[in-house]
mmCIF file of C-alpha atoms in Angstrom:
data_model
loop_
_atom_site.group_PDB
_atom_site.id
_atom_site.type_symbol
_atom_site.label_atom_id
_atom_site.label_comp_id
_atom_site.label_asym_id
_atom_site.label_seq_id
_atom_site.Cartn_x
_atom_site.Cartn_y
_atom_site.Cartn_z
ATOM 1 C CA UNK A 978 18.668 15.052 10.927
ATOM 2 C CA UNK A 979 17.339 11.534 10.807
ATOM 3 C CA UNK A 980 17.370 9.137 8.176
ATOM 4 C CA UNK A 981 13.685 7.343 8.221
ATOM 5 C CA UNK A 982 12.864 4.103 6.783
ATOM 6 C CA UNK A 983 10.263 2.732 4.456
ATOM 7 C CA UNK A 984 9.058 -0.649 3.904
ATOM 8 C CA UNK A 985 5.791 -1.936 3.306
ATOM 9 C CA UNK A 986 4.197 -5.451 1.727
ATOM 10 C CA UNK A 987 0.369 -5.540 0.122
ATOM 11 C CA UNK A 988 -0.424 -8.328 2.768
ATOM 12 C CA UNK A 989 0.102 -10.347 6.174
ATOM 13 C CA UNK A 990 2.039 -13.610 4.254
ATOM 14 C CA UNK A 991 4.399 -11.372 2.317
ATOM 15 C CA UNK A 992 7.809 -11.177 4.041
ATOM 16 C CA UNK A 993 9.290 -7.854 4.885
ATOM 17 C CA UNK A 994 12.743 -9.310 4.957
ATOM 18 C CA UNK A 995 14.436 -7.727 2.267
ATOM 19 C CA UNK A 996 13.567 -3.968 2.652
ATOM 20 C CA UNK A 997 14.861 -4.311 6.859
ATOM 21 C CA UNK A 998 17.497 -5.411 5.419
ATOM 22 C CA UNK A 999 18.156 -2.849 3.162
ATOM 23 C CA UNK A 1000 17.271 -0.273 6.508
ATOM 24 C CA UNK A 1001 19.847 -2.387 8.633
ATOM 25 C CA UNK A 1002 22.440 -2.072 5.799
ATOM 26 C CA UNK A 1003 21.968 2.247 5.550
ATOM 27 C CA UNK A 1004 21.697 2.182 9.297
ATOM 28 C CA UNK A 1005 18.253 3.778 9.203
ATOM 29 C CA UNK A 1006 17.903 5.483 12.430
ATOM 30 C CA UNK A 1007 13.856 4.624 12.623
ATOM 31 C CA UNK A 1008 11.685 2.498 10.469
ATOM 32 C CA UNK A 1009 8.135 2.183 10.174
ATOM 33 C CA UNK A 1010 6.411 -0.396 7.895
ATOM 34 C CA UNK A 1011 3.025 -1.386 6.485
ATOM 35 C CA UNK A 1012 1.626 -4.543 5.533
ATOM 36 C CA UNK A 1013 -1.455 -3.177 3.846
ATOM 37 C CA UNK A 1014 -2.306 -2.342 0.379
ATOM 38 C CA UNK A 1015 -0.434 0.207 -1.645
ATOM 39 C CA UNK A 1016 -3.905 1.379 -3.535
ATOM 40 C CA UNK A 1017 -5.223 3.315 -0.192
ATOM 41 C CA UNK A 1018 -2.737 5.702 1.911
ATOM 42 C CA UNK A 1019 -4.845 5.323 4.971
ATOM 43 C CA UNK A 1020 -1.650 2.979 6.175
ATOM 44 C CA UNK A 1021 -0.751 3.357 10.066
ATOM 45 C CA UNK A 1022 2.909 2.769 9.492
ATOM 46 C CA UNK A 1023 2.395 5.778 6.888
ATOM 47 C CA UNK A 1024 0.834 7.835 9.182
ATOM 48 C CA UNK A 1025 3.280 7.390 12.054
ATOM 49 C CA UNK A 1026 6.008 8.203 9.502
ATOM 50 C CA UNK A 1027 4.446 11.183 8.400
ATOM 51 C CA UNK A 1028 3.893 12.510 11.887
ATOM 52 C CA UNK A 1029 7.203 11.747 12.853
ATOM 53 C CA UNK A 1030 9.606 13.471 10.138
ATOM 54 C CA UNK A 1031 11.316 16.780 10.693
ATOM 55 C CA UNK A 1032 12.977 19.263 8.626
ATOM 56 C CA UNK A 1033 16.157 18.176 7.203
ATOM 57 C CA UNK A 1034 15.323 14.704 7.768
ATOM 58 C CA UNK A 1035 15.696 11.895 4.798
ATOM 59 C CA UNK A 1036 12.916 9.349 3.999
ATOM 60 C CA UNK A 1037 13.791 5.979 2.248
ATOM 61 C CA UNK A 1038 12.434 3.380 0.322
ATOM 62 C CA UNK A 1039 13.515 0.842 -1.758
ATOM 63 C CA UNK A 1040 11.258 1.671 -4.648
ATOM 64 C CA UNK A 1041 8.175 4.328 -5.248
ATOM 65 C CA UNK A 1042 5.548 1.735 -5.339
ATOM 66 C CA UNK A 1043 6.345 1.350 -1.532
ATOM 67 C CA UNK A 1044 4.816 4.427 -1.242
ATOM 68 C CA UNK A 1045 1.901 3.464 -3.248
ATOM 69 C CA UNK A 1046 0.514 2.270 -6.110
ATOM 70 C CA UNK A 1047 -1.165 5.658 -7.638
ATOM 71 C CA UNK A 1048 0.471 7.995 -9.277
ATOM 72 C CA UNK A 1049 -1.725 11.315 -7.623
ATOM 73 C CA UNK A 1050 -1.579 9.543 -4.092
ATOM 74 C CA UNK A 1051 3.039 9.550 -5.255
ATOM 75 C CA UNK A 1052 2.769 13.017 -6.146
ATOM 76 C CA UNK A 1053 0.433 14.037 -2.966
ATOM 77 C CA UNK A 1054 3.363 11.842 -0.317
ATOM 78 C CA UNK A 1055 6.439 13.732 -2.393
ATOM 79 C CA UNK A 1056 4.521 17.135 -2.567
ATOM 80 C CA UNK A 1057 3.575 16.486 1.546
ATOM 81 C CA UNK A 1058 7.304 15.421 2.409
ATOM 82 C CA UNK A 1059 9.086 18.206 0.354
ATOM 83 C CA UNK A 1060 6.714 20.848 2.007
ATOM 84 C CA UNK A 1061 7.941 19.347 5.638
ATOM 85 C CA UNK A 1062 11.487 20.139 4.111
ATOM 86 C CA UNK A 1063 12.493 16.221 4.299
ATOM 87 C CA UNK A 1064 14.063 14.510 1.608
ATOM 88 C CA UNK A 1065 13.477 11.568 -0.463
ATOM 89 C CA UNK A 1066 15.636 8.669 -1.206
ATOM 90 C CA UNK A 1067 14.513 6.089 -3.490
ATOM 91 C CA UNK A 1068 16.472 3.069 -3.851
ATOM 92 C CA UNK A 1069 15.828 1.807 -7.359
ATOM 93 C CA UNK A 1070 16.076 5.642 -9.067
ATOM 94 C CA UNK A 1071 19.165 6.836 -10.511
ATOM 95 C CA UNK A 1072 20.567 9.571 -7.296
ATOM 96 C CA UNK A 1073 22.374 12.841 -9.014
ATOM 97 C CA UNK A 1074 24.653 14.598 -7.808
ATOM 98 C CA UNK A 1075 25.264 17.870 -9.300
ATOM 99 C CA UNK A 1076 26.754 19.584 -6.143
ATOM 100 C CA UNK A 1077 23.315 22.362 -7.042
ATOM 101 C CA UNK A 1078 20.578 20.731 -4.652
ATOM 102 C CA UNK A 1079 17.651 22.589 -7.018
ATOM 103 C CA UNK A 1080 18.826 20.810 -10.099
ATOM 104 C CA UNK A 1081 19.345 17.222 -8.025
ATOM 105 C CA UNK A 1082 15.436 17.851 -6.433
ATOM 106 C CA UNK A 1083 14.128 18.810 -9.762
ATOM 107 C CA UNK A 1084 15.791 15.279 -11.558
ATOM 108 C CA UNK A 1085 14.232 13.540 -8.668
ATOM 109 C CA UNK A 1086 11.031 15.340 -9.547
ATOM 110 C CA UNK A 1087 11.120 14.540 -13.059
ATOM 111 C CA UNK A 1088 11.667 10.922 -12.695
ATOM 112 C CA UNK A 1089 9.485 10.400 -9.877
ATOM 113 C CA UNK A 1090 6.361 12.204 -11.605
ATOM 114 C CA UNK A 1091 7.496 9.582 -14.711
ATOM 115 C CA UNK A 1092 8.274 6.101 -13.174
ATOM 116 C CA UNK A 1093 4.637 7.295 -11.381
ATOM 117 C CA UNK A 1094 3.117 7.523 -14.543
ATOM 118 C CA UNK A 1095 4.329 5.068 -16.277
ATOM 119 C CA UNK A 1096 3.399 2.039 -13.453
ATOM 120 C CA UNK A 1097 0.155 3.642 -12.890
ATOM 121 C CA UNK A 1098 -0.267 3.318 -16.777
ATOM 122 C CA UNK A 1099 0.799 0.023 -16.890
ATOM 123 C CA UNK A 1100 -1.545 -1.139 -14.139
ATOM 124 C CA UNK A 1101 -4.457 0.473 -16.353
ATOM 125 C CA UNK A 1102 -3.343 -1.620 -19.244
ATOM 126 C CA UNK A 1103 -3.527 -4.749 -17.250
ATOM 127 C CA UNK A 1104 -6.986 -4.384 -15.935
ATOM 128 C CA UNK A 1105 -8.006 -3.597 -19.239
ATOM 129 C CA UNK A 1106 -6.618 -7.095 -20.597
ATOM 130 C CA UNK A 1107 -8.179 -8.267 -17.160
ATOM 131 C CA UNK A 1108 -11.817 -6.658 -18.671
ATOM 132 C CA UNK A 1109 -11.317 -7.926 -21.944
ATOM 133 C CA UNK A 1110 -10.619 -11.551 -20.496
ATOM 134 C CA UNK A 1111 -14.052 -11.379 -18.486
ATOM 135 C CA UNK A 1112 -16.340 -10.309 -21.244
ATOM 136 C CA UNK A 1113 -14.643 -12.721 -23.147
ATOM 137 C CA UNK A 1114 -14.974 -15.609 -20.621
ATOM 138 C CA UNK A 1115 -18.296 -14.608 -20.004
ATOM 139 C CA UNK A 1116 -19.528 -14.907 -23.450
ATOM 140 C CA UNK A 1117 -17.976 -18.269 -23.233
ATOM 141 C CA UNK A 1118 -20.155 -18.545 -20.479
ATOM 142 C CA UNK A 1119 -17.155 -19.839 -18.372
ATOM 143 C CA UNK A 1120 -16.465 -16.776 -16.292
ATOM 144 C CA UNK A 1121 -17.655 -17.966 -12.518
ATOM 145 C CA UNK A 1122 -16.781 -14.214 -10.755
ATOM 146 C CA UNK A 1123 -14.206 -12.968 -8.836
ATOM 147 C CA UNK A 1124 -13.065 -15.615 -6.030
ATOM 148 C CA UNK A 1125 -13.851 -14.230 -2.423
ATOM 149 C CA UNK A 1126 -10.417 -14.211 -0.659
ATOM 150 C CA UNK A 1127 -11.971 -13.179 2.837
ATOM 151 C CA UNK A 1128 -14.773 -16.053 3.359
ATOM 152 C CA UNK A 1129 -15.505 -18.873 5.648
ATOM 153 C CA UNK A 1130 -14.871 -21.386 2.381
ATOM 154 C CA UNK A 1131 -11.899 -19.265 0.581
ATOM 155 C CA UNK A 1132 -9.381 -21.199 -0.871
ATOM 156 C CA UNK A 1133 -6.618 -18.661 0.630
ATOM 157 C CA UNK A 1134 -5.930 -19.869 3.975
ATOM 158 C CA UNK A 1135 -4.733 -16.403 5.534
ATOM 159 C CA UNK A 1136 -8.356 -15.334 3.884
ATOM 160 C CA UNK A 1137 -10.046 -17.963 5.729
ATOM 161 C CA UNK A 1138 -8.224 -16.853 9.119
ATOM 162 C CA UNK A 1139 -8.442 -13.200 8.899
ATOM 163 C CA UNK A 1140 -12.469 -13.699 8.336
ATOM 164 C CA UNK A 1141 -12.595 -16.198 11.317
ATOM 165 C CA UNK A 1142 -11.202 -13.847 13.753
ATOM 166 C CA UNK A 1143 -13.337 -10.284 12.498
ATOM 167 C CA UNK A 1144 -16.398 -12.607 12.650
ATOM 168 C CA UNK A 1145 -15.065 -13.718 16.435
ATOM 169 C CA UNK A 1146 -14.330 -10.319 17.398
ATOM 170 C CA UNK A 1147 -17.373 -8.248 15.876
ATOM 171 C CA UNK A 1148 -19.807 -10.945 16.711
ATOM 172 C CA UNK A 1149 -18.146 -10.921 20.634
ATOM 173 C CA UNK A 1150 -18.034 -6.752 20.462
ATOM 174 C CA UNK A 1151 -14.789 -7.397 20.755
ATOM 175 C CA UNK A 1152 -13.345 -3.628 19.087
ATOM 176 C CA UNK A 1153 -13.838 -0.302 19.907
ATOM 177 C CA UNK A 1154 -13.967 1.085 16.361
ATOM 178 C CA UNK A 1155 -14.468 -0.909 13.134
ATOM 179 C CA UNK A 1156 -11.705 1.353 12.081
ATOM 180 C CA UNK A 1157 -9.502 0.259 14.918
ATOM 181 C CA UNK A 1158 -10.755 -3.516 13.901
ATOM 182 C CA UNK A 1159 -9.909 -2.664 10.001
ATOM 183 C CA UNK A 1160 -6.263 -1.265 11.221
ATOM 184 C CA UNK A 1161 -5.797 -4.711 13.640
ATOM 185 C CA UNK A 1162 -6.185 -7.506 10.259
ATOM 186 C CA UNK A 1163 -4.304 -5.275 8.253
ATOM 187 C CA UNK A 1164 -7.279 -4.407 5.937
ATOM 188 C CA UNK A 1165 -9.160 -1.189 4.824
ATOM 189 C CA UNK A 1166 -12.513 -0.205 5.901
ATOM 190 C CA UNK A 1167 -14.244 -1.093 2.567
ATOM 191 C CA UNK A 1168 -12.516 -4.890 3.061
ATOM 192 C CA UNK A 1169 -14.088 -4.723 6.546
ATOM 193 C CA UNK A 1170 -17.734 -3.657 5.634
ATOM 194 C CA UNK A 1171 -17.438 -6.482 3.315
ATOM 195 C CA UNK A 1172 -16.380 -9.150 5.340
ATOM 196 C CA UNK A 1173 -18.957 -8.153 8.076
ATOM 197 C CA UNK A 1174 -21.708 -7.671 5.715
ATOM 198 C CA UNK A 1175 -21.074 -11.628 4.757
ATOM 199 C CA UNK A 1176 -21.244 -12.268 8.275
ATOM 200 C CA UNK A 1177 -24.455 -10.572 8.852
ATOM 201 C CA UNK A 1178 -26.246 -12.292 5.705
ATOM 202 C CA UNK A 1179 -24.842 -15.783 7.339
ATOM 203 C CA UNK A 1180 -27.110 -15.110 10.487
#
């Protein structure tokens, strides 16, 4: 019985400092980690972890939205990891301890399936005030768009960087999959297909 580790970041300049050392401090006996989006579970360090667990094993993370940011894509990783027989630990969740390991799964249950709801809810209110701001903005007629992060002239310097090397590499051939070239920046296919339909309209 293993205990696995957890830790994931939404992009290459976040720092994934403080959840290794929360897998140091349990003496997790394997960690995998992400730095990819939490609104997409087609993560490698996901994958890996998910190929990797055993029965009887324990995953941990420091909080749900580690495991993602969508409350069916929670419910689908619990349901997946339950059905393997592995536990879940997460960090920021009240643990019981009843000494009857139905009741302690089904008060993990219940407050996972609500802290899930409720962020996911949350996030729906705040691109709904995001909307509102837009229309509003635009009626204004000072709304401008949505800033491109991943462009030869972003503002974002890891933007700028990450779209000078896919344009090297797919202009040179330089991948064998734009899935394997998606998985190498740390981005998801649709991020990709973006960037390199820029980079064909520039030629």
């Amino acid at each position: 019985m293993a205990l696995i580790f957890y830790a994931r970041v939404s992009s290459k300049g976040q720092n994934l400092a403080r959840q290794l050392a929360r897998a140091k401090e349990v003496e997790a006996d394997k960690v995998f980690t992400d730095k990819f989006s939490g609104k997409t579970t087609d993560r490698p360090g996901l994958h890996e972890l998910l190929d990797y667990v055993r029965e009887g094993d324990t995953v941990e993370v420091v909080s749900l939205d580690r495991l993602s940011r969508n409350y069916k894509d929670i419910q689908h990783l619990v349901q997946k990891l339950k059905d393997k027989g592995v536990k879940l630990v997460v960090d920021d969740l009240p643990q019981t301890h009843t000494g009857n390991a139905l009741v302690d799964q089904f008060m993990l249950d219940m407050m996972i399936n609500l802290m899930g709801f409720v962020a996911q809810n949350e996030r729906e209110k705040i691109r709904e005030r995001q909307r509102q701001g837009i229309e509003q903005a635009k009626k204004r007629g000072a709304y401008k768009g949505r800033p491109t992060k991943f462009s030869e002239d972003s503002s974002d310097r890891e933007g700028r960087l990450v779209f000078e090397g896919i344009k090297k590499d797919y202009q040179a051939g330089n991948y064998k999959s734009k899935a394997g070239l998606a998985r190498k920046y740390g981005l998801s296919r649709q991020q990709l297909y973006r960037i390199i339909k820029r980079i064909d309209q520039n030629n």
